[in-house]
Short mmCIF file of C-alpha atoms and ligand atoms in Angstrom, two decimals:
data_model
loop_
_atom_site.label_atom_id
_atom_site.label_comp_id
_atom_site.label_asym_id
_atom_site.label_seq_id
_atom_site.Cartn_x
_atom_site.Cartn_y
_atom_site.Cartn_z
CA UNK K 10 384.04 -132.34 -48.54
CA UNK K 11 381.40 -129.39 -49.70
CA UNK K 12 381.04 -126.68 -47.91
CA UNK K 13 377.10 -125.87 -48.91
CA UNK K 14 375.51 -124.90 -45.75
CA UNK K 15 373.80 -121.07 -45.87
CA UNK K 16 376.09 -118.19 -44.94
CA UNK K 17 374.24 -116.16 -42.98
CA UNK K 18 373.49 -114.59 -39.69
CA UNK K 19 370.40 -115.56 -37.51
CA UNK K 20 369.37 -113.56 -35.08
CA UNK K 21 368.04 -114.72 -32.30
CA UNK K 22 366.09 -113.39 -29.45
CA UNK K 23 367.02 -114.31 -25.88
CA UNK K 24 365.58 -113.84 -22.85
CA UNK K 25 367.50 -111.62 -20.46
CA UNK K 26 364.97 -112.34 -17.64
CA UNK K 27 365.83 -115.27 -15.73
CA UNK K 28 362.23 -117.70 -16.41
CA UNK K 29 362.45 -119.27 -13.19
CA UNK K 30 361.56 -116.05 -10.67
CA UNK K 31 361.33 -112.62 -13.61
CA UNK K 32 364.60 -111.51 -11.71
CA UNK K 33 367.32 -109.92 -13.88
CA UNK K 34 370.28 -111.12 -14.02
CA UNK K 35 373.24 -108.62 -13.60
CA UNK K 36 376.25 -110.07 -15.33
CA UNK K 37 376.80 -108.80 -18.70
CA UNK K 38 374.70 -105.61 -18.61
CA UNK K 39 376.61 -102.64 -20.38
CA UNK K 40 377.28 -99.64 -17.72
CA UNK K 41 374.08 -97.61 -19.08
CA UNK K 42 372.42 -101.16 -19.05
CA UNK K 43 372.86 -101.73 -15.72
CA UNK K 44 371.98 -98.05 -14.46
CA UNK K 45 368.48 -98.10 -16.35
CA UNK K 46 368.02 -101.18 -14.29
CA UNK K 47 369.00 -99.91 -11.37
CA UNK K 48 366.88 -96.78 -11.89
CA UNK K 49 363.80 -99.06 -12.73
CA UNK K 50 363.80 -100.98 -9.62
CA UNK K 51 363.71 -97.89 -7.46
CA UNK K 52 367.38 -96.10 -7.22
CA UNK K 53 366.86 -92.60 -7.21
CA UNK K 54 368.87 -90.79 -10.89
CA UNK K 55 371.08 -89.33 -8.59
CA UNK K 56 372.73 -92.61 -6.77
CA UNK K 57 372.28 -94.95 -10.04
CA UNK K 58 375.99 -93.88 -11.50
CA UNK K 59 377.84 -94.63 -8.19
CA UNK K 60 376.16 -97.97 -7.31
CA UNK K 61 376.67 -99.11 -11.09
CA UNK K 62 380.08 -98.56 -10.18
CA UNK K 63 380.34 -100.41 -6.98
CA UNK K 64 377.69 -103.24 -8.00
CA UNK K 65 380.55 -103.64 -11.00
CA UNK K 66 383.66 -103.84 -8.37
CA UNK K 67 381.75 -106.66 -6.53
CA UNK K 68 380.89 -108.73 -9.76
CA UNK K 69 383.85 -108.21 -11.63
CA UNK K 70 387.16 -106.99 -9.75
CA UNK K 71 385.94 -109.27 -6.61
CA UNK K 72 384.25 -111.96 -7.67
CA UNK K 73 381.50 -111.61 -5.45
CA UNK K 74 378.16 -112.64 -6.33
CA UNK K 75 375.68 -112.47 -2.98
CA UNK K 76 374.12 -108.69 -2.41
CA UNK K 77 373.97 -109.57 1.44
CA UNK K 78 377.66 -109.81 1.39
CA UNK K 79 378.33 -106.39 -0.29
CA UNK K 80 379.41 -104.12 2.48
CA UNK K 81 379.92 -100.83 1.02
CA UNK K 82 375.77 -100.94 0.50
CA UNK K 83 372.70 -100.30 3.12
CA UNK K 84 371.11 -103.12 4.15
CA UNK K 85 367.86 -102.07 3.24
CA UNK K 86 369.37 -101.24 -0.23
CA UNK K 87 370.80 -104.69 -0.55
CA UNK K 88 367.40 -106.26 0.20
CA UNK K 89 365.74 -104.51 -2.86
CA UNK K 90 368.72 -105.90 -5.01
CA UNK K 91 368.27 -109.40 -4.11
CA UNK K 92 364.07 -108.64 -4.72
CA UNK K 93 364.62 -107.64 -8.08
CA UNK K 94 367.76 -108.97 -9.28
CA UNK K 95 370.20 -112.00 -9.65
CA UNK K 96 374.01 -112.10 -10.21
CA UNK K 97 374.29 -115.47 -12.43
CA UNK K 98 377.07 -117.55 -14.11
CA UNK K 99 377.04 -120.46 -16.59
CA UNK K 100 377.43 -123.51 -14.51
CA UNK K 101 380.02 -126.15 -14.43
CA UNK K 102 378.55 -129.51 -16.12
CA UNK K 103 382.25 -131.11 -16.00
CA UNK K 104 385.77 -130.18 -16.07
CA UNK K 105 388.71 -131.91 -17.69
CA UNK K 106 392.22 -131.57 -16.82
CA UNK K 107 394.61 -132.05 -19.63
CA UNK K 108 398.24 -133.50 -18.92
CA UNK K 109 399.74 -130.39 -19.88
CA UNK K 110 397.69 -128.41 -17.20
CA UNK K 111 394.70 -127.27 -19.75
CA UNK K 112 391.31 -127.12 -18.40
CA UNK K 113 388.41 -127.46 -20.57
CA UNK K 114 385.38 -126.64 -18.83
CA UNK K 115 381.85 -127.98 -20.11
CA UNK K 116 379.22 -124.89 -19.54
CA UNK K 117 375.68 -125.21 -18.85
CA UNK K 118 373.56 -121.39 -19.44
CA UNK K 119 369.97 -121.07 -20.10
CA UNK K 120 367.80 -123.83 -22.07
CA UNK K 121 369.77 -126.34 -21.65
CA UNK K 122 372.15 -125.13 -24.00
CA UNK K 123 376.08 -126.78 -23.60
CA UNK K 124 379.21 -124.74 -24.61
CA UNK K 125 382.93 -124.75 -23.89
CA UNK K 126 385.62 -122.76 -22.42
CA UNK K 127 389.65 -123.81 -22.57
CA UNK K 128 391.76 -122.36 -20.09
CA UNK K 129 395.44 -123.06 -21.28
CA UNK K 130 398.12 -121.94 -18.34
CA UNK K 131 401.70 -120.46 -19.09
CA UNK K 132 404.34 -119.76 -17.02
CA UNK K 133 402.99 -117.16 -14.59
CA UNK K 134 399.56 -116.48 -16.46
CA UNK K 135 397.51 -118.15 -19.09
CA UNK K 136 395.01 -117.73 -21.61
CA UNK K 137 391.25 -118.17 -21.77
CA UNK K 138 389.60 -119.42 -24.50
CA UNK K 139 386.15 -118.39 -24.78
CA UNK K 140 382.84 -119.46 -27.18
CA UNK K 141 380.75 -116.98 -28.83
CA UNK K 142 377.80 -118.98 -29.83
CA UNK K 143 376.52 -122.47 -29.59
CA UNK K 144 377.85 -124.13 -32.45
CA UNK K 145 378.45 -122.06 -35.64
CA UNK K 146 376.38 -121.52 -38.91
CA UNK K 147 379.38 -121.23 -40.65
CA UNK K 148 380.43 -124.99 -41.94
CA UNK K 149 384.66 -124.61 -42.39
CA UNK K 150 385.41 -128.14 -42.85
CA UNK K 151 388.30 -128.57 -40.63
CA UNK K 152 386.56 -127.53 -37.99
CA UNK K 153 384.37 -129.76 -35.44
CA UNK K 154 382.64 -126.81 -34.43
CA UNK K 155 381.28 -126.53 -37.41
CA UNK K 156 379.66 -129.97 -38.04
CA UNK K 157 377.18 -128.61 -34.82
CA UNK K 158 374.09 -126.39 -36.17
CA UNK K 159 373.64 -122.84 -34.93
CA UNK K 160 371.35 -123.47 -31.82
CA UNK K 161 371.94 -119.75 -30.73
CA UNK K 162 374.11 -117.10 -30.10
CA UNK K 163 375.61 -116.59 -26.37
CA UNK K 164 374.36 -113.44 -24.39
CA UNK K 165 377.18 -110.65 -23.24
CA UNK K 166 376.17 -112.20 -19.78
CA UNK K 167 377.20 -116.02 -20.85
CA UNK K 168 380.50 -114.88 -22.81
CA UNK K 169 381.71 -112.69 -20.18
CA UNK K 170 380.49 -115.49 -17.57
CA UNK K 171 383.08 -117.72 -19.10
CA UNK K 172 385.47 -115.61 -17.66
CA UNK K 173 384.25 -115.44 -14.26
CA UNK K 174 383.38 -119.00 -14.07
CA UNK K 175 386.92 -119.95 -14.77
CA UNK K 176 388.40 -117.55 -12.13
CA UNK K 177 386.23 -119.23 -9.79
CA UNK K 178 387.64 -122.51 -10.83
CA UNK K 179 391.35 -120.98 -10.64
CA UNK K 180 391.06 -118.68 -7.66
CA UNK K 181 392.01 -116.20 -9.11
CA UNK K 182 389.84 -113.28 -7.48
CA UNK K 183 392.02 -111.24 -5.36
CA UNK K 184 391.88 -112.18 -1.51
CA UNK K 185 389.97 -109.64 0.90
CA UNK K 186 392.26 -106.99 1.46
CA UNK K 187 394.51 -107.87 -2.05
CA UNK K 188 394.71 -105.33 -4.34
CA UNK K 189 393.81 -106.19 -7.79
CA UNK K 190 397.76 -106.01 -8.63
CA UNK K 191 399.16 -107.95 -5.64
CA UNK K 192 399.00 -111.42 -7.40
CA UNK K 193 399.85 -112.31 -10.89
CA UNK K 194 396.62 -113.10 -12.39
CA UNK K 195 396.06 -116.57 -13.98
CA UNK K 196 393.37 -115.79 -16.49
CA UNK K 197 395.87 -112.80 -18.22
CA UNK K 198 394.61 -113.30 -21.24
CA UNK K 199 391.55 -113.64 -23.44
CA UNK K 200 391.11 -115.43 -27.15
CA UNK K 201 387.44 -115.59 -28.92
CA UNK K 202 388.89 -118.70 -30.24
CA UNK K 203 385.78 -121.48 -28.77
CA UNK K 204 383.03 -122.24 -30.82
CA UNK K 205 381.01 -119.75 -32.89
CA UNK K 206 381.69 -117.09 -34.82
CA UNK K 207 382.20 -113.60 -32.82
CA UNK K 208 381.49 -111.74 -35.27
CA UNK K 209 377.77 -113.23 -35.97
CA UNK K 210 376.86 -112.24 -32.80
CA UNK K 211 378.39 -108.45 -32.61
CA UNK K 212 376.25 -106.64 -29.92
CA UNK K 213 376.85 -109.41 -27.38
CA UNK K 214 380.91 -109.93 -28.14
CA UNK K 215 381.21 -106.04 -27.69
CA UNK K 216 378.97 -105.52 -24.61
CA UNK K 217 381.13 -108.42 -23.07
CA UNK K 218 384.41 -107.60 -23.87
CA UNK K 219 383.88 -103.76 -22.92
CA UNK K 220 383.45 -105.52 -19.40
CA UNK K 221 386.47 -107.39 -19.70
CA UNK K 222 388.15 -104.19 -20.78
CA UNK K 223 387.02 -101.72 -18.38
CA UNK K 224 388.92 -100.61 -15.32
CA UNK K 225 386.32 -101.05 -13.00
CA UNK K 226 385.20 -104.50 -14.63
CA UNK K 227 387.41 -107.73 -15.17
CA UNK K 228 390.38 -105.10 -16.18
CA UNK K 229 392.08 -106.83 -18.63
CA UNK K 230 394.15 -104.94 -21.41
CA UNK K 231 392.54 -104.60 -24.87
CA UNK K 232 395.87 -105.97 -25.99
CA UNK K 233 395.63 -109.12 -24.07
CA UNK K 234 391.77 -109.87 -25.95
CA UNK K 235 392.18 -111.43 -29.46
CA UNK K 236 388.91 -111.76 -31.45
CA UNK K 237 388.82 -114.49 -34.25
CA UNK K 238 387.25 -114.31 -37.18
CA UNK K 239 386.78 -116.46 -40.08
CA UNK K 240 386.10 -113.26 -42.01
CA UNK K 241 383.04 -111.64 -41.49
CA UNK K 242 384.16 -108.49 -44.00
CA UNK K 243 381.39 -106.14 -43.14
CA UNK K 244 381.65 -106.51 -39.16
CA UNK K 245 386.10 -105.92 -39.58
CA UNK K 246 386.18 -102.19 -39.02
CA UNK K 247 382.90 -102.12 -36.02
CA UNK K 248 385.51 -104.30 -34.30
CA UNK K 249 388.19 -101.71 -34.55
CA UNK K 250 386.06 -99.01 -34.03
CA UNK K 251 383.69 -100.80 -31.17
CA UNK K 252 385.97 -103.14 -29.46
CA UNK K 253 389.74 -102.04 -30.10
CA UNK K 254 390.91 -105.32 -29.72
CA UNK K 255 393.64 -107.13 -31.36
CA UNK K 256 392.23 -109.26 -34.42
CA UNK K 257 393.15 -112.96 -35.58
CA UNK K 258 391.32 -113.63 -38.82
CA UNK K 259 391.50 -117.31 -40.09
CA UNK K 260 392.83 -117.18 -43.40
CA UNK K 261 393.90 -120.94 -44.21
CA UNK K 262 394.48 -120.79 -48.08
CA UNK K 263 396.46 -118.32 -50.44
CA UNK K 264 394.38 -119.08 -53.18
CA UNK K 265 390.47 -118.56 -53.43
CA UNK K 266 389.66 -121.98 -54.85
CA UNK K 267 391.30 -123.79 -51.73
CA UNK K 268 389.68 -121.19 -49.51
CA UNK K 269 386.59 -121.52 -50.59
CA UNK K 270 386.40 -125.23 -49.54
CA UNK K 271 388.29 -124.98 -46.38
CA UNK K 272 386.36 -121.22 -45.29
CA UNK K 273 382.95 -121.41 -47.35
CA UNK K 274 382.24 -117.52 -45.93
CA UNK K 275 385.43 -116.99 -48.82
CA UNK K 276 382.45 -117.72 -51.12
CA UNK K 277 380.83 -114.42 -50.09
CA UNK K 278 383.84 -112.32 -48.97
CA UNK K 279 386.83 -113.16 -50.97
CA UNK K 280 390.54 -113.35 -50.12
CA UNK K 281 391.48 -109.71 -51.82
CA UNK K 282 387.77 -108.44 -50.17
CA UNK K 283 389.17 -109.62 -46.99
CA UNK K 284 392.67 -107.69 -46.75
CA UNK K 285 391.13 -104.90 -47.75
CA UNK K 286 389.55 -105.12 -44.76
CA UNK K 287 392.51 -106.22 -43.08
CA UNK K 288 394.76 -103.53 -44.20
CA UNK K 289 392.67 -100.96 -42.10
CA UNK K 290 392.31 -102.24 -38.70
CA UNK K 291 395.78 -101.83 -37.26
CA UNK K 292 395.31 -98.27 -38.13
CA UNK K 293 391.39 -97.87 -37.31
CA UNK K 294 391.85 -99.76 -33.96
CA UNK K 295 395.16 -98.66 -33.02
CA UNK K 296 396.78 -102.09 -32.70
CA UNK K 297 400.08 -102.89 -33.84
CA UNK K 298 399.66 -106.03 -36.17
CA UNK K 299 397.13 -108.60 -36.94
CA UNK K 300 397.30 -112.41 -36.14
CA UNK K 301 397.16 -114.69 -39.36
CA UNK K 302 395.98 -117.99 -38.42
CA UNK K 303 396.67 -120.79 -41.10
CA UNK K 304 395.87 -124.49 -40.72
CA UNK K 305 398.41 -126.69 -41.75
CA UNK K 306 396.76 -129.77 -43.58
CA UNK K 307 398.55 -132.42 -45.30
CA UNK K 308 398.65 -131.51 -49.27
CA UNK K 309 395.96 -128.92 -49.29
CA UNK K 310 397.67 -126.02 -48.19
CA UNK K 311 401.14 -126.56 -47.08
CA UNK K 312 403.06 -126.40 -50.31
CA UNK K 313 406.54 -123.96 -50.65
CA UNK K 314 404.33 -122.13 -52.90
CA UNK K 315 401.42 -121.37 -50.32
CA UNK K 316 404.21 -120.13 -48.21
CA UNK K 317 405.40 -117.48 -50.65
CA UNK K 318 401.90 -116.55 -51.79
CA UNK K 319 400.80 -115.63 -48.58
CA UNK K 320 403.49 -113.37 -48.02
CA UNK K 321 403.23 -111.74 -50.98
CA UNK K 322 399.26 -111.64 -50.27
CA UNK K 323 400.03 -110.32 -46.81
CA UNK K 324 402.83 -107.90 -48.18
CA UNK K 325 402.05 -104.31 -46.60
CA UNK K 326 399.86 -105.42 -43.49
CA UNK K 327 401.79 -105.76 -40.10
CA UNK K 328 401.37 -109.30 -39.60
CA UNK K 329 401.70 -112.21 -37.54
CA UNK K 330 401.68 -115.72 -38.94
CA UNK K 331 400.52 -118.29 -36.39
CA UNK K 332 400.74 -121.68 -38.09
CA UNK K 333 398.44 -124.15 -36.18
CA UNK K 334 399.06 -127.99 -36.91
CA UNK K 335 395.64 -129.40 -37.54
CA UNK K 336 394.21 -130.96 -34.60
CA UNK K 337 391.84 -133.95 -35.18
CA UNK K 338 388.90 -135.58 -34.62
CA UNK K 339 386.50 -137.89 -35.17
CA UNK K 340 385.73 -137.88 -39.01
CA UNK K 341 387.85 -135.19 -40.23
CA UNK K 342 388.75 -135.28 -43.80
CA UNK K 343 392.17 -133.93 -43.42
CA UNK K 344 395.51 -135.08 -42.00
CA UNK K 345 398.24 -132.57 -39.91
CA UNK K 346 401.27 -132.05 -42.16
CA UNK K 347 404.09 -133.66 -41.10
CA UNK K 348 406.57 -131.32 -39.03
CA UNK K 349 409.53 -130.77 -41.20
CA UNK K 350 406.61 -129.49 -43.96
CA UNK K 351 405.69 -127.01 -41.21
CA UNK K 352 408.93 -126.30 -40.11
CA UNK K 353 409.80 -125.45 -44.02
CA UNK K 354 406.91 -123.28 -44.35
CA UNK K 355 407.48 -121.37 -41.29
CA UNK K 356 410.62 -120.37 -42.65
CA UNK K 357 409.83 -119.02 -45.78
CA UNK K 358 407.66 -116.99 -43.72
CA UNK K 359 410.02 -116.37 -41.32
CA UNK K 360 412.57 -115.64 -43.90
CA UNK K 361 410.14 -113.06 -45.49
CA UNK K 362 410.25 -111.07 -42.20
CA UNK K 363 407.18 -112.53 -40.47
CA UNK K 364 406.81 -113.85 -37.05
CA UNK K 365 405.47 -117.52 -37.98
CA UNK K 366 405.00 -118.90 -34.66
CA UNK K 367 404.04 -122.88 -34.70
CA UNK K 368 401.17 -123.24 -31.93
CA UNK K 369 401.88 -125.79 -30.08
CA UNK K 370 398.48 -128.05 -29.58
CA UNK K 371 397.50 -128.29 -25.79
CA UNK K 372 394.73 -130.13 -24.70
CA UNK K 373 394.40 -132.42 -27.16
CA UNK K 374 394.11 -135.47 -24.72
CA UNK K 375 390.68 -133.84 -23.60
CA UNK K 376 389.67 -132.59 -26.82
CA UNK K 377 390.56 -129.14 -26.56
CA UNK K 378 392.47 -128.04 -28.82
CA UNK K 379 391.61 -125.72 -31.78
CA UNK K 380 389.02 -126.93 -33.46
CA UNK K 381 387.60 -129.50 -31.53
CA UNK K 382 385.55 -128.15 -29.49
CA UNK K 383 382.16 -129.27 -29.85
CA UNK K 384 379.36 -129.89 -26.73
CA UNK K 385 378.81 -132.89 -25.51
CA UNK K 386 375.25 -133.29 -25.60
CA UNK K 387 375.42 -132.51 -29.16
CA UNK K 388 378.28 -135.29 -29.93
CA UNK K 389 375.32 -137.83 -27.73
CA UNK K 390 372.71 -136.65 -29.84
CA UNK K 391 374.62 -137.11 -33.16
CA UNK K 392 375.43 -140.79 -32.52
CA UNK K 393 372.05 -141.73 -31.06
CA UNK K 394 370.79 -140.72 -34.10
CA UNK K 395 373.48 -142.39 -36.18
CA UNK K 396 372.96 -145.49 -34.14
CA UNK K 397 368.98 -144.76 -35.26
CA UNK K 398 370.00 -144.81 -38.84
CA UNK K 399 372.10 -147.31 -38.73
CA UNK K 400 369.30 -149.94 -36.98
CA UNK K 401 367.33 -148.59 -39.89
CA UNK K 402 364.97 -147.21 -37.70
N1 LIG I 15 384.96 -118.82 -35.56
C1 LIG I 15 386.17 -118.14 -35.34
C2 LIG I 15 386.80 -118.46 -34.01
C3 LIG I 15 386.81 -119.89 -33.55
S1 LIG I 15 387.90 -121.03 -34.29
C4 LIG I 15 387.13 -118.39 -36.45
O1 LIG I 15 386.88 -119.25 -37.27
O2 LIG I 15 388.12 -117.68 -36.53
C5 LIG I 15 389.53 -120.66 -33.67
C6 LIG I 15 390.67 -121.07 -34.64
O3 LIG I 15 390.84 -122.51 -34.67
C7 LIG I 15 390.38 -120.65 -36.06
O4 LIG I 15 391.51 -120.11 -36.68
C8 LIG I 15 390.01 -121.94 -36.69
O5 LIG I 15 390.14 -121.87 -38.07
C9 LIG I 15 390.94 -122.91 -36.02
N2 LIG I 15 390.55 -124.31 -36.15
C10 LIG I 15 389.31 -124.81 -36.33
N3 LIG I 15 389.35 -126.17 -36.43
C11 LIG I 15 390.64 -126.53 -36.30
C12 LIG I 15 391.31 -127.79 -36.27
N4 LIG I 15 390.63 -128.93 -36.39
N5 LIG I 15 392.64 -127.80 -36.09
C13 LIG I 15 393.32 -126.64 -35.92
N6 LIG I 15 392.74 -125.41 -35.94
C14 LIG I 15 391.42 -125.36 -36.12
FE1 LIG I 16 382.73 -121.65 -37.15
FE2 LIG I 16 385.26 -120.77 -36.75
FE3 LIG I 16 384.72 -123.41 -36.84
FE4 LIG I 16 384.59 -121.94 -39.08
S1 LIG I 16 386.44 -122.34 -37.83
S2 LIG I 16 383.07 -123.49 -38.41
S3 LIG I 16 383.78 -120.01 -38.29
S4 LIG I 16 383.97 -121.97 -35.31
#
């Protein structure tokens, strides 16, 4: 398989007024954001800073989206609210339930546009999985994601909307008169693991996930976010330095040759470029270790000898290895290794003082898993057009 497609970023412009009624929508504005809006539609300076505050408690720590139902504001001051702005989510197109409990949610947001969220319960929490962009420029070719063009990147509104949308789903705003600590919460966690690349679309990942990390927003522990990159060099310390959270980066291949097929952004940022990069987050984000992910295909990159090469490669970095068996789909090139391979190269990991943690696939009955994500209107429009070429039309 080449990997040829352009490496770049594409910036795209998008709309933050709603085009149905020139109302703004709310969700996803930074905390200065939101005040100049506020101030704009008529709050006097000297208010704006407290109702920022309390508009956030009703989006975010309540889960309350109607101005006429927010208490702790006049009535007349709810009225010019609703006149000049809107509190909006992506919408539910259709949700599948996976046999092991995993949700996969299929997410309308402006245009017309289709992306996914995966919410993948534990025990007595669970993990969100959440898409940056609709589909990815970048073209790694294990990855489904990546046979979908760019169409455009996801506002802070739409990413941090995934969130809210699945504690909707989940129930999993706190009850009137609940504390926000009185129930365990179900979404605990948060991976940029769905489609796109975060780090392609920078200024929207960070305005989102300083909502999910602020006290008075969705609350949730910069340790408990995980941003995923395939290695996006120049954007490695802004994430420590912007965001704080904890970093995955998908590394895949211990050699450049092998990475440059399986990761084509290798081809621009190379495997010693990228841990150099590496090596400074823990300490410029204050994070204990990074999360190695590595894809274990059948006889590309699952040899005894990838296994000691990346710890060697790794050697000085505090590291994680999560090993993720590779989850198919229609038309992939590769095959998953076979278990005892995995098992083997876990433990020279392992054995080279390295959590190497085996993900264990969930989902993969609805297509959910890592890596095959990928919206459905897209997969319709691919096959009516391969059905096209194939009637030789
Ligand atoms: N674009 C980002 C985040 C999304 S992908 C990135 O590449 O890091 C999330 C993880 O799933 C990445 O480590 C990715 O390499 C991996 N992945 C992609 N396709 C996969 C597949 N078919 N099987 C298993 N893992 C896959
Ligand atoms: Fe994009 Fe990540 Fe898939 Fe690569 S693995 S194509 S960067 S979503």
């Amino acid at each position: 398989m080449t990997a040829s497609a352009p490496i770049t970023q594409d910036l795209l412009t998008i709309p933050r007024k709603l085009p149905e009624d020139g109302r703004t929508n709310l969700v996803g504005l930074t905390r200065d954001g939101l005040r100049d809006a506020l101030i704009a539609a008529g709050t006097p300076e000297k208010q704006a800073k407290m109702r920022t505050t309390q508009l956030w408690q009703w989006i975010y720590q309540k889960g309350v989206r109607d101005f006429a139902a927010m208490t702790n504001l006049a009535k007349e001051y709810r009225a010019l609210l609703a006149e000049n702005f809107t509190v909006e989510i992506p919408e539910i197109v259709s949700r599948d339930v996976s046999a092991d409990g995993t949700r996969k949610y299929l997410l309308r947001i402006a245009g017309g546009h289709e992306v996914e969220a995966v919410y993948i319960p534990e025990e007595d929490r669970g993990t969100l999985c959440v898409s940056s962009q609709v589909g990815c420029t970048l073209t790694c070719s294990f990855c489904h994601t990546g046979t979908q063009r760019l169409v455009r990147n996801l506002t802070a509104g739409e990413i941090v909307g995934q969130v809210m949308v699945a504690r909707d789903d989940l129930d999993d705003w706190p009850k009137p008169g609940e504390g926000s600590g009185t129930r365990p919460r179900l979404v605990s966690n948060l991976v940029l693991m769905g489609m796109g690349e975060p780090l392609y679309n920078f200024e929207n990942v960070r305005d989102a996930m300083k909502i999910a990390m602020d006290g008075e927003g969705i609350s949730l522990s910069r340790r408990r976010i995980t941003l995923s990159t395939s290695g996006v060099v120049p954007e490695i310390a802004r994430t420590a330095e912007e965001i704080g959270c904890m970093l995955a980066v998908s590394f895949h291949a211990t050699t450049d040759e092998v990475r440059d097929r399986l990761v084509p952004i290798n081809k621009r940022w190379n495997i010693a470029t990228l841990l150099d990069a590496l090596r400074e987050y823990p300490r410029l984000s204050n994070s204990e270790r990074i999360t190695f992910e590595y894809v274990m295909l059948k006889d590309v990159n699952d040899s005894d000898a990838d296994a000691r090469r990346l710890v060697k490669l790794i050697s000085g970095i505090p590291a994680k290895i999560n090993l993720i068996p590779f989850n198919e789909w229609p038309g992939a090139p590769y095959e998953r290794s076979d278990w005892d391979r995995i098992e083997a190269f876990a433990d020279i990991v392992y054995k080279a003082g390295y959590a190497s943690p085996i993900r264990t696939p969930r989902g993969e009955d609805i297509m959910a898993a890592c890596g095959q994500l990928k919206s459905a209107t897209e997969r319709a429009r691919k096959s009516r057009a391969q059905i096209a070429a194939e009637a030789g039309l």
